[in-house]
Amino acid sequence: MHFPHILEFTHKKNNTIQLNSFNSNVTDCICLYYILEGKFSWMIDLQQHTLYPGDFALVLPGQRIGGESGILNIGALFGLKISAEDCGKLLLGKWSGLSKKEKLSINQILLVNKQQLVLKLKEAQVLMYNLQLELQNEEVGFYTRVNQLLDELFVLISRQLIRQNNSRRDFPQTFLKLEQTLRQNLAHQWTVEEMAALTGMGTTAFTEKVKNYSGFSPLNYLINIRITEATKLLKKNEVNVTDIALSTGFYSSQHFSTTFKKLTGYTPSEFRKK
Amino acid sequence: MNCIIIIEMGTDAVRVFAFDLSGNLISSSKGHYPTFHEQPDHSEQDPEQMFITMLYILKNLLNEKIYPKKYTVTCICFGSSMHSLLAVDKDGIPLGNAITWADNRGKKEAAELKQSGLGEEIYRATGTPIHPMSSLIKIAWMKNHEPEKFKQAQKFMPIKSYIIQQLTGDCVIDYSIASATGLMNIHKLTWDEAALEFAGITPQELPDLHPVFYSGVTLKKEYQRVLKLSPTVKILIGSSDGCLATLGAGVWENSMATITIEDSGAFRIIGDKIIEDPKQQIFNYLLTDKHIITGGPTSNGGVIFNWFAKQFGDFREAFDIDQSMEMLIEEAAGVEVGSGGLIFLPFLHGERAPIWNPNSRGCYFGVNIRHERKHFIRATIEGILYEMYSIGRTLEKHRHIESLSINGSFASIPFCTQIIADLFNKPVSTLNHADSIGKGAFLLSATEMGIYPSLEEASKTVTMHQTYLPNAENHKVYAQYFKVFESLITKVADEFDAISDLQQRYSQ
């Protein structure tokens, strides 16, 4: 087995409708589908989707997919299943030649957008055919080529997700979405690269744009949100200071205490007592 | 060297300005905070985030720009947008987010009150048109729809009072902000009994009322220390953005008016008397009890052109929305006055003055087969400015106006300024300073400190930059199109209600 991470690769032409040919299942791997011909009605995570040629569906571990009424419609499609590592949390495994940072960014992008499962992605067609050729012919260099094509596919998907979600017509909207994503997972040690990737911008352009729009550097904006959330928790008087520090993304209660006091003049516990 | 710090809690950002005592801007800085729209008519902001953002921006400005230049802060003065509302519990902890002026959740409460005799009585007493923007309607809404929260609430206050309370411990409100709540009797300078009864609250549930010059509060020790400010630094509670912008626009003469158009906009005049309007179309807000700012606001200013650019702007060459808007303005400039008979009603956000109808909507009227994309661009800009003209004419029924001064990023686009001059058929001047609110707050502080003998003298120091003269030919064309614009609005009043109702029911 050359590619333990590729669980399945199919190029299917379906000419008849059969019952129970595509029953709804929770997947434990990454499922990718590219539609070549026909019209497919699927349920992905309880959402009804109709897919046409050029459409690409992406289903992540833990999500549910199946045909409507358990049927696979008439048509042609590519199907690809790839195993994820670390209990489904690491989507691009050791096979990937991307850098560690890039893998993390793509991971973030896919997870944040997992409600947006169907993309228009005509560019994927050539990739899928090439992948098929490499897997069939096993010519010299095919081992590297296959993994490269997979990397290329994930990069393409991520870029398309960003393009669909963040229009450069509307940076305020993009920024608001970023803020909501950060607030949902404040404990995560966000880097500027990760934040930039979520908006689909390069790090330099992103930093410049954020500074211009918000008056803060990206990391300072993040600290600002952290202190805001921490302030609310301190006022609630229910959670202890260390837990507040960690849940809002500070390294330690010491780090929290210093940062908080530097801005507000109070240590967290003084602030609570006031 | 001494300096004055202005803290302006604006609609989308806090702006901090530092002026020397002669009124020269030393430095300024802004920090953005987001607005959340959890539901279509809702518009909220996080009070803690606003406070932290303010503190951060203030501290950095002081440390990076003010202290290295050896300035000593002698006075801090506050400005803020109007109509926001925050409920806090018995410990002063916010019960949820602050509701902003743009929030329309109280549509039904406002419509009912407006139709009653009580509505007219409250408008006369408070000077604030009956509309969901006011604190009065927001509190009434909470009483009806969130009775638990309403019961838990110990105090209702605008965001500015919350910020000052965090810094000083005192819960205070100035006349300007208070006169825009719909709860203050602007004749008696007290909270209005009838309004409070309608809202279901007592005066104890509101901040203490003070003139804009009030400085009886002091910074908490912790903030003195962290901001490196002396205990004697004067904290001036200040005024509202609208009143300050009018002061900063230097329109003290009775024959002058000022137009502000940023995202939203307003037409304002200043005088020593409250102007009674039987049609309830205009507001009267207090700068002081002897200086009344009268005018009308629009919810559909630059934000509408921004919308147009997002939807229809060319982004193949433009790097961002600002550049795309510049390209649109260039295209619009090539179209004849009146956009070849294409008329745009800009009410995408509903509208405040003069029609005060949250259900009103946008409309392109008179489209014919020869109209191109460029006509729509120009019509959109003209429509936004027709609406400002319409507000201006409402004010002109009460006051003879000879000239205008303009401020705000949309109104200051030269192309727009010229259209304003042509529409009104009056000379329009731009100002020498970029931010009229900051300038107004400086003039207020400097007057309080005795640098100027009166606000009037202070406002005379404002200088105009450039004057745009009206083109009589263009005015003739605009005047005819404006007639159609105006009558169109009254003719589709029922359809505004019908479409807004359908939109609420069927759109997601």
JSON list of N, CA and C in Angstrom, two decimals, chain B residues 388-417:
[
{"chain": "B", "resi": 388, "resn": "MET", "atom": "N", "xyz": [-31.08, 65.10, 1.85]},
{"chain": "B", "resi": 388, "resn": "MET", "atom": "CA", "xyz": [-30.54, 66.14, 2.73]},
{"chain": "B", "resi": 388, "resn": "MET", "atom": "C", "xyz": [-31.22, 67.48, 2.43]},
{"chain": "B", "resi": 389, "resn": "TYR", "atom": "N", "xyz": [-31.47, 67.74, 1.16]},
{"chain": "B", "resi": 389, "resn": "TYR", "atom": "CA", "xyz": [-32.16, 68.96, 0.75]},
{"chain": "B", "resi": 389, "resn": "TYR", "atom": "C", "xyz": [-33.57, 68.99, 1.35]},
{"chain": "B", "resi": 390, "resn": "SER", "atom": "N", "xyz": [-34.19, 67.83, 1.34]},
{"chain": "B", "resi": 390, "resn": "SER", "atom": "CA", "xyz": [-35.55, 67.72, 1.87]},
{"chain": "B", "resi": 390, "resn": "SER", "atom": "C", "xyz": [-35.57, 68.07, 3.37]},
{"chain": "B", "resi": 391, "resn": "ILE", "atom": "N", "xyz": [-34.56, 67.61, 4.10]},
{"chain": "B", "resi": 391, "resn": "ILE", "atom": "CA", "xyz": [-34.46, 67.95, 5.53]},
{"chain": "B", "resi": 391, "resn": "ILE", "atom": "C", "xyz": [-34.21, 69.46, 5.68]},
{"chain": "B", "resi": 392, "resn": "GLY", "atom": "N", "xyz": [-33.31, 69.98, 4.85]},
{"chain": "B", "resi": 392, "resn": "GLY", "atom": "CA", "xyz": [-32.99, 71.40, 4.90]},
{"chain": "B", "resi": 392, "resn": "GLY", "atom": "C", "xyz": [-34.21, 72.28, 4.68]},
{"chain": "B", "resi": 393, "resn": "ARG", "atom": "N", "xyz": [-35.04, 71.87, 3.73]},
{"chain": "B", "resi": 393, "resn": "ARG", "atom": "CA", "xyz": [-36.26, 72.66, 3.45]},
{"chain": "B", "resi": 393, "resn": "ARG", "atom": "C", "xyz": [-37.23, 72.64, 4.63]},
{"chain": "B", "resi": 394, "resn": "THR", "atom": "N", "xyz": [-37.25, 71.53, 5.34]},
{"chain": "B", "resi": 394, "resn": "THR", "atom": "CA", "xyz": [-38.09, 71.46, 6.54]},
{"chain": "B", "resi": 394, "resn": "THR", "atom": "C", "xyz": [-37.63, 72.50, 7.56]},
{"chain": "B", "resi": 395, "resn": "LEU", "atom": "N", "xyz": [-36.30, 72.64, 7.71]},
{"chain": "B", "resi": 395, "resn": "LEU", "atom": "CA", "xyz": [-35.76, 73.62, 8.66]},
{"chain": "B", "resi": 395, "resn": "LEU", "atom": "C", "xyz": [-35.98, 75.04, 8.15]},
{"chain": "B", "resi": 396, "resn": "GLU", "atom": "N", "xyz": [-35.93, 75.20, 6.84]},
{"chain": "B", "resi": 396, "resn": "GLU", "atom": "CA", "xyz": [-36.08, 76.55, 6.27]},
{"chain": "B", "resi": 396, "resn": "GLU", "atom": "C", "xyz": [-37.49, 77.11, 6.49]},
{"chain": "B", "resi": 397, "resn": "LYS", "atom": "N", "xyz": [-38.43, 76.25, 6.82]},
{"chain": "B", "resi": 397, "resn": "LYS", "atom": "CA", "xyz": [-39.76, 76.76, 7.17]},
{"chain": "B", "resi": 397, "resn": "LYS", "atom": "C", "xyz": [-39.71, 77.54, 8.48]},
{"chain": "B", "resi": 398, "resn": "HIS", "atom": "N", "xyz": [-38.68, 77.28, 9.27]},
{"chain": "B", "resi": 398, "resn": "HIS", "atom": "CA", "xyz": [-38.58, 77.93, 10.59]},
{"chain": "B", "resi": 398, "resn": "HIS", "atom": "C", "xyz": [-37.50, 79.00, 10.66]},
{"chain": "B", "resi": 399, "resn": "ARG", "atom": "N", "xyz": [-36.56, 78.98, 9.71]},
{"chain": "B", "resi": 399, "resn": "ARG", "atom": "CA", "xyz": [-35.41, 79.86, 9.81]},
{"chain": "B", "resi": 399, "resn": "ARG", "atom": "C", "xyz": [-34.93, 80.23, 8.42]},
{"chain": "B", "resi": 400, "resn": "HIS", "atom": "N", "xyz": [-34.61, 81.50, 8.21]},
{"chain": "B", "resi": 400, "resn": "HIS", "atom": "CA", "xyz": [-34.05, 81.91, 6.93]},
{"chain": "B", "resi": 400, "resn": "HIS", "atom": "C", "xyz": [-32.55, 81.57, 6.92]},
{"chain": "B", "resi": 401, "resn": "ILE", "atom": "N", "xyz": [-32.13, 80.79, 5.94]},
{"chain": "B", "resi": 401, "resn": "ILE", "atom": "CA", "xyz": [-30.73, 80.36, 5.89]},
{"chain": "B", "resi": 401, "resn": "ILE", "atom": "C", "xyz": [-30.07, 80.87, 4.62]},
{"chain": "B", "resi": 402, "resn": "GLU", "atom": "N", "xyz": [-28.90, 81.48, 4.79]},
{"chain": "B", "resi": 402, "resn": "GLU", "atom": "CA", "xyz": [-28.22, 82.07, 3.63]},
{"chain": "B", "resi": 402, "resn": "GLU", "atom": "C", "xyz": [-27.02, 81.27, 3.15]},
{"chain": "B", "resi": 403, "resn": "SER", "atom": "N", "xyz": [-26.35, 80.62, 4.10]},
{"chain": "B", "resi": 403, "resn": "SER", "atom": "CA", "xyz": [-25.18, 79.86, 3.67]},
{"chain": "B", "resi": 403, "resn": "SER", "atom": "C", "xyz": [-25.02, 78.60, 4.52]},
{"chain": "B", "resi": 404, "resn": "LEU", "atom": "N", "xyz": [-24.20, 77.69, 4.00]},
{"chain": "B", "resi": 404, "resn": "LEU", "atom": "CA", "xyz": [-24.04, 76.39, 4.65]},
{"chain": "B", "resi": 404, "resn": "LEU", "atom": "C", "xyz": [-22.57, 76.08, 4.88]},
{"chain": "B", "resi": 405, "resn": "SER", "atom": "N", "xyz": [-22.28, 75.33, 5.93]},
{"chain": "B", "resi": 405, "resn": "SER", "atom": "CA", "xyz": [-20.95, 74.75, 6.04]},
{"chain": "B", "resi": 405, "resn": "SER", "atom": "C", "xyz": [-21.13, 73.25, 6.09]},
{"chain": "B", "resi": 406, "resn": "ILE", "atom": "N", "xyz": [-20.18, 72.52, 5.54]},
{"chain": "B", "resi": 406, "resn": "ILE", "atom": "CA", "xyz": [-20.34, 71.06, 5.49]},
{"chain": "B", "resi": 406, "resn": "ILE", "atom": "C", "xyz": [-19.17, 70.37, 6.18]},
{"chain": "B", "resi": 407, "resn": "ASN", "atom": "N", "xyz": [-19.46, 69.19, 6.70]},
{"chain": "B", "resi": 407, "resn": "ASN", "atom": "CA", "xyz": [-18.40, 68.32, 7.21]},
{"chain": "B", "resi": 407, "resn": "ASN", "atom": "C", "xyz": [-18.83, 66.87, 7.10]},
{"chain": "B", "resi": 408, "resn": "GLY", "atom": "N", "xyz": [-17.92, 65.97, 7.35]},
{"chain": "B", "resi": 408, "resn": "GLY", "atom": "CA", "xyz": [-18.19, 64.54, 7.19]},
{"chain": "B", "resi": 408, "resn": "GLY", "atom": "C", "xyz": [-17.63, 64.05, 5.87]},
{"chain": "B", "resi": 409, "resn": "SER", "atom": "N", "xyz": [-17.19, 62.76, 5.87]},
{"chain": "B", "resi": 409, "resn": "SER", "atom": "CA", "xyz": [-16.42, 62.27, 4.72]},
{"chain": "B", "resi": 409, "resn": "SER", "atom": "C", "xyz": [-17.20, 62.26, 3.42]},
{"chain": "B", "resi": 410, "resn": "PHE", "atom": "N", "xyz": [-18.50, 62.02, 3.47]},
{"chain": "B", "resi": 410, "resn": "PHE", "atom": "CA", "xyz": [-19.27, 61.96, 2.21]},
{"chain": "B", "resi": 410, "resn": "PHE", "atom": "C", "xyz": [-19.56, 63.37, 1.68]},
{"chain": "B", "resi": 411, "resn": "ALA", "atom": "N", "xyz": [-20.03, 64.24, 2.56]},
{"chain": "B", "resi": 411, "resn": "ALA", "atom": "CA", "xyz": [-20.37, 65.60, 2.14]},
{"chain": "B", "resi": 411, "resn": "ALA", "atom": "C", "xyz": [-19.14, 66.34, 1.65]},
{"chain": "B", "resi": 412, "resn": "SER", "atom": "N", "xyz": [-17.93, 65.96, 2.15]},
{"chain": "B", "resi": 412, "resn": "SER", "atom": "CA", "xyz": [-16.72, 66.69, 1.78]},
{"chain": "B", "resi": 412, "resn": "SER", "atom": "C", "xyz": [-16.11, 66.23, 0.46]},
{"chain": "B", "resi": 413, "resn": "ILE", "atom": "N", "xyz": [-16.66, 65.19, -0.16]},
{"chain": "B", "resi": 413, "resn": "ILE", "atom": "CA", "xyz": [-16.18, 64.84, -1.50]},
{"chain": "B", "resi": 413, "resn": "ILE", "atom": "C", "xyz": [-16.55, 66.01, -2.41]},
{"chain": "B", "resi": 414, "resn": "PRO", "atom": "N", "xyz": [-15.57, 66.65, -3.08]},
{"chain": "B", "resi": 414, "resn": "PRO", "atom": "CA", "xyz": [-15.86, 67.88, -3.83]},
{"chain": "B", "resi": 414, "resn": "PRO", "atom": "C", "xyz": [-17.07, 67.75, -4.76]},
{"chain": "B", "resi": 415, "resn": "PHE", "atom": "N", "xyz": [-17.19, 66.60, -5.42]},
{"chain": "B", "resi": 415, "resn": "PHE", "atom": "CA", "xyz": [-18.33, 66.36, -6.31]},
{"chain": "B", "resi": 415, "resn": "PHE", "atom": "C", "xyz": [-19.66, 66.51, -5.55]},
{"chain": "B", "resi": 416, "resn": "CYS", "atom": "N", "xyz": [-19.72, 65.97, -4.33]},
{"chain": "B", "resi": 416, "resn": "CYS", "atom": "CA", "xyz": [-20.94, 66.05, -3.52]},
{"chain": "B", "resi": 416, "resn": "CYS", "atom": "C", "xyz": [-21.16, 67.48, -3.02]},
{"chain": "B", "resi": 417, "resn": "THR", "atom": "N", "xyz": [-20.08, 68.12, -2.59]},
{"chain": "B", "resi": 417, "resn": "THR", "atom": "CA", "xyz": [-20.21, 69.49, -2.06]},
{"chain": "B", "resi": 417, "resn": "THR", "atom": "C", "xyz": [-20.81, 70.40, -3.12]}
]
